[in-house]
Coordinates of C-alpha atoms and ligand atoms in Angstrom, one line a residue:
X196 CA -46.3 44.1 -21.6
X197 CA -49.3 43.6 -23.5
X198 CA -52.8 45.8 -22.9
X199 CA -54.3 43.4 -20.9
X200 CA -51.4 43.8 -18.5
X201 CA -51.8 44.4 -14.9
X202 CA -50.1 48.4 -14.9
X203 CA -47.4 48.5 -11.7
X204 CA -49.5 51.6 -10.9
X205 CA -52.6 53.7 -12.5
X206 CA -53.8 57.4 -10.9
X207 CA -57.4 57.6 -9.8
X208 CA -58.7 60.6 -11.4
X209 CA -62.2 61.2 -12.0
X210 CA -65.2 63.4 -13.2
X211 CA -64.8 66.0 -9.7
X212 CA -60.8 66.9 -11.4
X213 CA -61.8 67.1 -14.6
X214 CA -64.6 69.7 -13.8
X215 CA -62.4 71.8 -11.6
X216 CA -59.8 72.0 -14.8
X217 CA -62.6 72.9 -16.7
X218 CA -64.1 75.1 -14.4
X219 CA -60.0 76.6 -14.7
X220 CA -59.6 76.4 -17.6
X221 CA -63.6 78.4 -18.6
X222 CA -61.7 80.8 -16.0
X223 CA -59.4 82.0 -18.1
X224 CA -56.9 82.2 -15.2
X225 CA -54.3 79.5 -15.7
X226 CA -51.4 80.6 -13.7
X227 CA -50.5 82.2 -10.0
X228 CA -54.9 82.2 -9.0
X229 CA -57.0 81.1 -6.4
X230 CA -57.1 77.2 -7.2
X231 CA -53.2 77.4 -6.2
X232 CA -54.2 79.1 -2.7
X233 CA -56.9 76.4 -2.2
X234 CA -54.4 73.5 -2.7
X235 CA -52.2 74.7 -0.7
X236 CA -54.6 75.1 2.3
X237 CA -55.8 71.8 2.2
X238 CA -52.2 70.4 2.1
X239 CA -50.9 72.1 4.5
X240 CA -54.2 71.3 6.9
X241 CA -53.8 67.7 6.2
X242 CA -50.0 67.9 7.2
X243 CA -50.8 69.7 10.2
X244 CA -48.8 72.7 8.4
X245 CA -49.8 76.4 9.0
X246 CA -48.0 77.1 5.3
X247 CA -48.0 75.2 2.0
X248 CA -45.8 76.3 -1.0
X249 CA -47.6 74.2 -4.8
X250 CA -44.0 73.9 -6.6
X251 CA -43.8 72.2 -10.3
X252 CA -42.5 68.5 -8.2
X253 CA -41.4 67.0 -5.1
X254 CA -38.0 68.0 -6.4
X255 CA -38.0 71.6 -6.8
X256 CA -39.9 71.8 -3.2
X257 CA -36.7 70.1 -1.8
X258 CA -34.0 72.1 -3.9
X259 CA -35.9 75.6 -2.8
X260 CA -35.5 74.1 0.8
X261 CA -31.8 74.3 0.6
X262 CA -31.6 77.0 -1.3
X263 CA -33.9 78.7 1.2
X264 CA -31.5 77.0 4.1
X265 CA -28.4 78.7 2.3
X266 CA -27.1 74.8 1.9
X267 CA -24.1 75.2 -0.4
X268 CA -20.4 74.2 -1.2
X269 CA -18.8 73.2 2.0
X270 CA -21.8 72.0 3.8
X271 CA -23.1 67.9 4.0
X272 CA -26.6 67.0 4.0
X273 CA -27.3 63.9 6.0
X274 CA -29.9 61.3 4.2
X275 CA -30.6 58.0 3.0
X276 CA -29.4 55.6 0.3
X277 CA -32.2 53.8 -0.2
X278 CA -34.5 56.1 -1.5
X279 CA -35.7 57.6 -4.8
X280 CA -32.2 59.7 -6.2
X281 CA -34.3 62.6 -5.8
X282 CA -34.2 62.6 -2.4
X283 CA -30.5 63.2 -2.3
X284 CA -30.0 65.0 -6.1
X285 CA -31.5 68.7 -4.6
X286 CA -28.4 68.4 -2.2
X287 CA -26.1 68.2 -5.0
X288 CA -27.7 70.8 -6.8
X289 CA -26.3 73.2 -4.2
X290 CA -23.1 72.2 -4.4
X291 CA -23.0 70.2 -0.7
X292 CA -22.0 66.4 0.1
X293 CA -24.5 64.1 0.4
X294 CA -23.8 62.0 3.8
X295 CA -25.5 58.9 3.6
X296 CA -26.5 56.9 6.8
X297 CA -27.3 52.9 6.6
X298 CA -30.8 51.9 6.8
X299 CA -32.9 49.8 9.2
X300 CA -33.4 46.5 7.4
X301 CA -36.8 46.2 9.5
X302 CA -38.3 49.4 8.1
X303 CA -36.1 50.5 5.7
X304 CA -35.7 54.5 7.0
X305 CA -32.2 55.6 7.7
X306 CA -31.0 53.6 11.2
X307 CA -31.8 56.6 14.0
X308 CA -28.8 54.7 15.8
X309 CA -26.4 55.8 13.3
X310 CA -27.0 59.2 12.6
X311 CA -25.4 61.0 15.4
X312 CA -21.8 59.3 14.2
X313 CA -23.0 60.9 10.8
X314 CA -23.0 64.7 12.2
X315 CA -19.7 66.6 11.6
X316 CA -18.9 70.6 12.3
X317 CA -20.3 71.0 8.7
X318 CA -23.9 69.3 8.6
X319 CA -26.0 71.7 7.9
X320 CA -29.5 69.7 7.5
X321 CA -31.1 65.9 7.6
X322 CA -33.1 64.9 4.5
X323 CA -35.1 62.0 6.2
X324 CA -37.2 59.9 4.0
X325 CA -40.3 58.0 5.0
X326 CA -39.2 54.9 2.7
X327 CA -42.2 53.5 0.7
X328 CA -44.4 55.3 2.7
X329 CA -43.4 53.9 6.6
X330 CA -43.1 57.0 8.6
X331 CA -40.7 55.2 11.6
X332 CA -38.7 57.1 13.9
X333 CA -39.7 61.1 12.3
X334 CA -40.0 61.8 15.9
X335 CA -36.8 60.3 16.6
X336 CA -34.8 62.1 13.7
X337 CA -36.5 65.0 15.0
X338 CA -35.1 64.8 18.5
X339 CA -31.7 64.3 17.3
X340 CA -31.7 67.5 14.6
X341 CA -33.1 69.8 18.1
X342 CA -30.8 68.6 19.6
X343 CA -27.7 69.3 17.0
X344 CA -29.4 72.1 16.4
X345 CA -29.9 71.0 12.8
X346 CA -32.9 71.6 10.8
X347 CA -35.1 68.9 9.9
X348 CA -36.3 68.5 6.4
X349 CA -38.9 65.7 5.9
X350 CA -38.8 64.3 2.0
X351 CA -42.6 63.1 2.6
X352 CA -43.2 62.5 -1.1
X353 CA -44.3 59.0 -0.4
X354 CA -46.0 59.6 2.6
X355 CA -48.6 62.1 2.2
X356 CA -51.3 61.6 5.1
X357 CA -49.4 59.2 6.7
X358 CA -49.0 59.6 10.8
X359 CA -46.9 58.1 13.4
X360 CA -48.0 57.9 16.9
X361 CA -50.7 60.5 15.5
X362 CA -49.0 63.0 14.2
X363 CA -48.7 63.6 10.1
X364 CA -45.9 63.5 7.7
X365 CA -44.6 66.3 6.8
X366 CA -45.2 68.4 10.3
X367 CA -41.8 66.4 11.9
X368 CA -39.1 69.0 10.6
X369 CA -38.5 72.6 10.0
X370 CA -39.7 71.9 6.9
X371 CA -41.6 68.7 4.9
X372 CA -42.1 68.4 0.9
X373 CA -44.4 66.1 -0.9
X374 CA -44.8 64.9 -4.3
X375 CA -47.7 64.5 -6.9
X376 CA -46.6 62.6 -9.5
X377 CA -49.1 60.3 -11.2
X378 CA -47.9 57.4 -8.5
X379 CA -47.8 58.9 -5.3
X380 CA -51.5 59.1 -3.0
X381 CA -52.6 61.9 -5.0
X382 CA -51.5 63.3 -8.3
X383 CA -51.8 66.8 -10.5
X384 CA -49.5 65.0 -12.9
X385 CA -46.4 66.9 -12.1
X386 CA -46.1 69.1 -8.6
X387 CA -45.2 68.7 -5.4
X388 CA -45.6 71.3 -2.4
X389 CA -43.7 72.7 0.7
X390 CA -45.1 72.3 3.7
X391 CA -43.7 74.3 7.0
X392 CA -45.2 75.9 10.3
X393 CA -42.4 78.1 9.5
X394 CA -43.8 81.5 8.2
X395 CA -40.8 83.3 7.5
X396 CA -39.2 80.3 5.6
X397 CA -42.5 79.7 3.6
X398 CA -42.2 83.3 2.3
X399 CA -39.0 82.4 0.9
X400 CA -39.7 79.7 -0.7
X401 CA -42.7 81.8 -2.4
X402 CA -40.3 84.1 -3.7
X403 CA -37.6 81.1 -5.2
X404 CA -40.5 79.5 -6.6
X405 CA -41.2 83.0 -8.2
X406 CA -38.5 84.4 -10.1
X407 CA -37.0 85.7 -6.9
X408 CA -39.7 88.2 -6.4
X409 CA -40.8 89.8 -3.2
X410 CA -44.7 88.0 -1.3
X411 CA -46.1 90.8 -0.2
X412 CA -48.9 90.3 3.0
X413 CA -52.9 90.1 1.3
X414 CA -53.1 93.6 2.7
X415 CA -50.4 94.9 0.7
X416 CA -52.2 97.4 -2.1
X417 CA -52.3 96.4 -5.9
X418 CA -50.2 99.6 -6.7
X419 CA -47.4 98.2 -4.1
X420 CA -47.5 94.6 -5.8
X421 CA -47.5 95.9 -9.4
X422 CA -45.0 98.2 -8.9
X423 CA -42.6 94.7 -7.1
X424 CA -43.8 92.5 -10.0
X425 CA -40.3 93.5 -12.2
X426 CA -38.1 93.4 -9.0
X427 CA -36.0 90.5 -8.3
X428 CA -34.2 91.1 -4.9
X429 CA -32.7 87.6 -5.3
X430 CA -32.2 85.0 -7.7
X431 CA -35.0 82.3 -8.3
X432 CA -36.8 80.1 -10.2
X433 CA -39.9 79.2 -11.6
X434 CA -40.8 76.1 -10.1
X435 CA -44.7 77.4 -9.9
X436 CA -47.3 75.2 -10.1
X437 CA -50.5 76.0 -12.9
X438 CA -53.7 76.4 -11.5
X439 CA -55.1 73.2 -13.7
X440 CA -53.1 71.7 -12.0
X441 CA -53.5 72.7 -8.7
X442 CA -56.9 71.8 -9.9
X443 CA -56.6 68.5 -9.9
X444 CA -55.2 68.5 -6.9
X445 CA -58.2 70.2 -5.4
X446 CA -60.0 67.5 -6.5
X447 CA -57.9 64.5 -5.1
X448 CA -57.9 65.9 -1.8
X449 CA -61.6 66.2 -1.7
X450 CA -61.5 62.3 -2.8
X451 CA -58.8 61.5 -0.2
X452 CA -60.1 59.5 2.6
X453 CA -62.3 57.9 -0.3
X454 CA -58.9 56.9 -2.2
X455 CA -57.0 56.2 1.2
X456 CA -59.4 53.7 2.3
X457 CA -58.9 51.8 -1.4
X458 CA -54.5 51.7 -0.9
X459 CA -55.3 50.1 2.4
X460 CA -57.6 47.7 1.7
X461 CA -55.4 46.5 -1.8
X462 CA -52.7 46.7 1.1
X463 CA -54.5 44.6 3.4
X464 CA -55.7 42.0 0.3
X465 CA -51.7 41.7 -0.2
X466 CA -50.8 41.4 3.0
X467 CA -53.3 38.6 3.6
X468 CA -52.5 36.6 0.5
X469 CA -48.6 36.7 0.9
X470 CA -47.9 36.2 4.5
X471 CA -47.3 32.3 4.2
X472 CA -45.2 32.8 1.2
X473 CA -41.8 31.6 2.7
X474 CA -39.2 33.5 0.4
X475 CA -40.8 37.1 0.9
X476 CA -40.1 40.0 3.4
X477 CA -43.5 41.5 3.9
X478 CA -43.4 45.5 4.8
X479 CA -43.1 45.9 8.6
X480 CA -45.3 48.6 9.6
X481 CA -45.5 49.6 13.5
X482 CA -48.7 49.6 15.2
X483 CA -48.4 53.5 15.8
X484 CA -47.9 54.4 12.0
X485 CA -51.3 54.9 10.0
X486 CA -50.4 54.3 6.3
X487 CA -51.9 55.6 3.5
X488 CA -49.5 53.6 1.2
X489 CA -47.7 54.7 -1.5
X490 CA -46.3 51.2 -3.1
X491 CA -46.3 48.0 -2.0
X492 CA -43.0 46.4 -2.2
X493 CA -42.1 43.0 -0.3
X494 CA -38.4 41.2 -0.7
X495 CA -36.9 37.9 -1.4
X496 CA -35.6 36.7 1.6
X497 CA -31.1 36.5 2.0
X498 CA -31.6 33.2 0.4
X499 CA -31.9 35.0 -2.5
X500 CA -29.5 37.0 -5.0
X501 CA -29.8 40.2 -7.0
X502 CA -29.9 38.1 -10.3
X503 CA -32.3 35.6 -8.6
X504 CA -34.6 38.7 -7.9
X505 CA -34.1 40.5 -11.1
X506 CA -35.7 37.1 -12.9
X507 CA -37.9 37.2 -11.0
X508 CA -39.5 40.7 -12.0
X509 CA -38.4 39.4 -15.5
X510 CA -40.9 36.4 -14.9
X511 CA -43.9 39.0 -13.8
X512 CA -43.4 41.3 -16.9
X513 CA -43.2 38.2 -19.3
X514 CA -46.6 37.4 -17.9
X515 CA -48.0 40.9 -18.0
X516 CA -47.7 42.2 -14.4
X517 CA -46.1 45.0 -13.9
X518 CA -43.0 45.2 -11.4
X519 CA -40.2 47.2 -10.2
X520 CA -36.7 47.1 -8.3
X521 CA -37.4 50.1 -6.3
X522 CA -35.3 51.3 -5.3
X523 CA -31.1 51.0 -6.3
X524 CA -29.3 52.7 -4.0
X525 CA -28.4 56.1 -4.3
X526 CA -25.0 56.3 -3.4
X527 CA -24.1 53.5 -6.0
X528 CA -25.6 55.4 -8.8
X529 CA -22.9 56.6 -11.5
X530 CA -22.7 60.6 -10.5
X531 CA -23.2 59.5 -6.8
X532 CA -19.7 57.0 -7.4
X533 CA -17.5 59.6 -9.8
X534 CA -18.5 63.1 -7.9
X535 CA -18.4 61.4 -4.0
X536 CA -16.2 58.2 -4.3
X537 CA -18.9 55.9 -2.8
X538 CA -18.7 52.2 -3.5
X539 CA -20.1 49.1 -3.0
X540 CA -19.8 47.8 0.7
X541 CA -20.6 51.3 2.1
X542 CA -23.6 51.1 3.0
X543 CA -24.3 47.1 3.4
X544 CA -27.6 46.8 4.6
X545 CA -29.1 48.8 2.0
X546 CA -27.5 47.5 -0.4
X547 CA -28.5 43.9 0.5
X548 CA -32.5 44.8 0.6
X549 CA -31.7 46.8 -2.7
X550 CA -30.9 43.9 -4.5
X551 CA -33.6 41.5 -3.4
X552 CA -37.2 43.9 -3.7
X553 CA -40.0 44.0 -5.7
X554 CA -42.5 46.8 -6.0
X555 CA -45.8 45.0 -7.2
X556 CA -49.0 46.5 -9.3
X557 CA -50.7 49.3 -6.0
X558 CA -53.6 51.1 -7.3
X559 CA -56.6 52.0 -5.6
X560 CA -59.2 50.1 -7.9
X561 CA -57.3 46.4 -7.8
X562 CA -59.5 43.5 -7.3
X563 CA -58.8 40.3 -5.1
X564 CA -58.6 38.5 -8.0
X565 CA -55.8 40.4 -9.3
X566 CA -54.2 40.5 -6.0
X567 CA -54.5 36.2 -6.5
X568 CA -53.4 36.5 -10.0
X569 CA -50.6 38.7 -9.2
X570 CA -49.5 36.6 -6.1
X571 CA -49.9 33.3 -7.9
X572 CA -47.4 33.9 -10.6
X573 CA -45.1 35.8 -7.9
X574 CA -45.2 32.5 -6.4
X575 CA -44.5 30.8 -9.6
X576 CA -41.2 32.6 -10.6
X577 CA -40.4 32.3 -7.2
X578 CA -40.4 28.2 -7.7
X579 CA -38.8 28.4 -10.8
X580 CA -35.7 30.2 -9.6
X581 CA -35.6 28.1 -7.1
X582 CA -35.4 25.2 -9.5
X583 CA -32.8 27.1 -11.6
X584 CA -30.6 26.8 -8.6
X585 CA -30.7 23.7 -7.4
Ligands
PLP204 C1 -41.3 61.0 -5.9 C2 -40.2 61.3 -5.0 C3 -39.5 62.5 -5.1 C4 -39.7 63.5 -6.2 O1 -40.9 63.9 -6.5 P1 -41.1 64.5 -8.0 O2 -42.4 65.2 -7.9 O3 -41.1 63.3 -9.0 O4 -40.0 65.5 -8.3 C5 -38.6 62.8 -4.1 N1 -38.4 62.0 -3.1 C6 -39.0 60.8 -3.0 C7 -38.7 59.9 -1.8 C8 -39.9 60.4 -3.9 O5 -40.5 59.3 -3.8

C-alpha cells in the first residue's frame, strides 16, 4: 500500500500525551511512580473495578490471572475460537487445555447455550471474550461460572468502556483484563491492565507482575519496604508497565469520551452507507450494549467462500485501503492443531464466519468521504468476484 493509503487503523494521540511523557520523563522517575497509580485508578473507575493492575499487555494481564488462579497442567480453560490467539495462548502458557466452545453467528461471542456441555470435573476458569468489541451475554457467562462455581475471567481487550444492560466490561468476572495496543480504544503503545473488585487477588497479581515480590499496604514504613525489595516469596515476572507509558495512558483516558464519541460516529457513517449492500453481514449489536468500538468488521454473506473473501481484501489493498481477515480461528492455528488435536469441522460456525470477514480502516478521525471511498470499492471487488464466478 502506497502513502496515500487509507491505514486499517491509526492511534489518536495528541499534544495532552506527549506533555504528560514529558512531564515523566523531566521527572526523572521512569519506572514503578505515581503516573502508574493514576492509570490504574482511572481504569479501574471506568470498569467499575475497585483495583487495577498496568501490566506490559493485554497478555501478560491474562497469563498473571492464571498464574494468580493456580491454572496449571491438568486443568481446561473454557474460551472462544474466534478470537485474537491471545485470548487462549496465556492458558497454554500454564500448561492447561484450552476448551473451546462454538460461537453465536449473530454476535460472534462464545454460544452461552453451549457452555455448560463444555464444563467437566477439571474446568478450572472461563476466558470469555467480548468479540470485536460486542459485550453479549457477560451477564449470562457470569451466571453460569456462579453457578459452577467457576471463576470468571473477562478478556476485555476489545472492549474497554463498553457496557451491557449498563454495566461495563471488565466488572462481569472475578477478574477482567484489557489491552492498549496502538489499535484498541486507547493506547500507551504496549500495556494492558487487570482489573478486579477482588483485593486479595489484585495483590497477587502486583507481586507476579513484580518479580514475585511482596505489596505491602501505603502504611507500611519505607524501612519495611526496603528491607522486602530483595525478597522473592514466589516466582514472578516483570510484566510492569513504565510510567511514560502509563503516561500516555493518562492522557487517553482524559480524551476518552472525546475519542469514544469519534469510533461511534465512523461506526454509525458505516453502518449507514453499508446496510443495503446485499452480500455483507453488518455487526449485530443489541440495544442494551453501548459500544465504544474497537474495529469494524462486516462479512460476506454464505454465498460466499474463503477464497472469494480473501480477493476480496486482496482487491482493497491493491487500491490502497487497508483490510484484515480478523480473525482465523484459534483452534485451527498450527500449535493449537499439533499440541490439542483440533481440526477443521470442530467448531463449524466459527469457522464459517472466519472465512468470510473483513475488518475495514476504524479510526477516530475518518471522514464520510473515506467511509464512501472505502465502501465504494468494497462494493466494487464485491461485483467483481461475483463476475469471476459466474
Ligand atoms: C489485543 C488482544 C489481546 C492481547 O493484548 P496485547 O496487549 O496485544 O497483549 C488479548 N485478547 C484480545 C481479545 C485482544 O484483542
Amino acid at each position: 500500500m502506497g502513502p496515500d493509503a487509507i491505514p486499517l487503523s491509526k492511534p489518536d494521540v495528541g499534544p495532552l500525551e506527549m506533555e504528560l511523557v514529558q512531564e515523566v520523563i523531566r521527572s526523572g522517575r521512569l519506572a514503578i511512580g505515581p503516573m502508574t497509580e493514576r492509570f490504574e485508578r482511572l481504569v479501574a473507575s471506568k470498569a467499575g473495578c475497585h483495583n487495577g493492575v498496568a501490566v506490559s499487555s493485554g497478555t501478560a494481564g491474562l497469563h498473571l490471572l492464571m498464574q494468580a488462579m493456580d491454572i496449571g497442567i491438568g486443568d481446561e480453560v473454557i474460551t472462544t475460537p474466534l478470537s485474537f490467539i491471545a485470548s487462549a495462548n496465556p492458558i497454554v502458557y500454564v500448561g492447561a487445555r484450552p476448551v473451546f466452545v462454538d460461537i453465536c453467528p449473530k454476535t460472534l461471542n462464545m454460544d452461552p447455550k453451549k457452555i455448560e456441555a463444555a464444563i467437566s470435573p477439571r474446568t478450572k476458569a472461563i476466558v470469555a471474550v467480548e468479540a470485536f468489541g460486542n459485550p453479549a451475554y457477560m451477564d449470562e457467562y457470569a451466571r453460569i461460572a456462579a453457578k459452577h462455581e467457576i471463576p470468571l475471567i473477562e478478556d476485555s481487550c476489545e472492549a474497554l468502556g463498553t457496557t451491557h444492560k449498563g454495566r461495563p466490561c471488565g466488572s462481569f468476572g472475578r477478574a477482567g483484563v484489557f489491552g492498549f495496543y496502538p489499535n484498541k480504544q486507547i493506547t500507551t503503545g504496549e500495556g494492558g491492565m487487570i482489573v478486579t473488585d477482588d483485593t486479595h487477588l489484585a495483590d497477587i497479581c502486583k507481586s507476579l507482575r513484580n518479580q514475585g515480590r511482596d505489596v505491602f499496604p501505603d502504611s507500611a514504613s519505607e524501612g519495611q519496604k526496603l528491607g522486602a525489595w530483595l525478597q522473592h516469596p514466589r516466582i514472578g515476572y516483570n510484566y510492569r508497565m513504565g510510567e511514560m507509558a502509563a503516561a500516555m495512558g493518562c492522557g487517553q483516558m482524559r480524551r476518552f469520551d472525546e475519542m469514544m464519541a469519534n469510533r461511534e460516529r465512523v461506526a454509525r457513517l458505516y453502518m449507514h452507507r453499508l446496510a443495503g449492500t446485499e452480500s455483507l453481514v453488518l455487526p449485530t449489536i443489541e440495544p442494551e450494549s453501548e459500544m465504544t468500538w474497537f474495529v469494524f468488521v462486516v462479512r460476506l454473506t454464505t454465498d460466499y467462500t474463503v477464497d472469494d473473501r480473501d480477493r476480496i481484501v486482496e482487491g482493497l489493498r491493491l487500491h490502497d485501503i487497508g483490510s484484515a481477515t480478523y480473525f482465523p480461528c484459534i483452534h485451527l492455528q498450527p500449535p493449537y492443531r499439533e499440541k490439542f488435536g483440533f481440526k477443521e469441522g470442530d467448531f463449524p460456525i466459527a469457522e464459517s464466519v472466519s472465512n468470510r470477514t473483513i475488518a475495514l480502516p476504524f479510526f477516530n478521525d475518518m471522514t464520510e468521504q473515506e467511509v464512501d471511498l472505502i465502501c465504494q470499492t468494497l462494493e466494487v471487488m464485491i461485483s467483481r468476484q461475483n463476475l469471476r464466478r459466474t
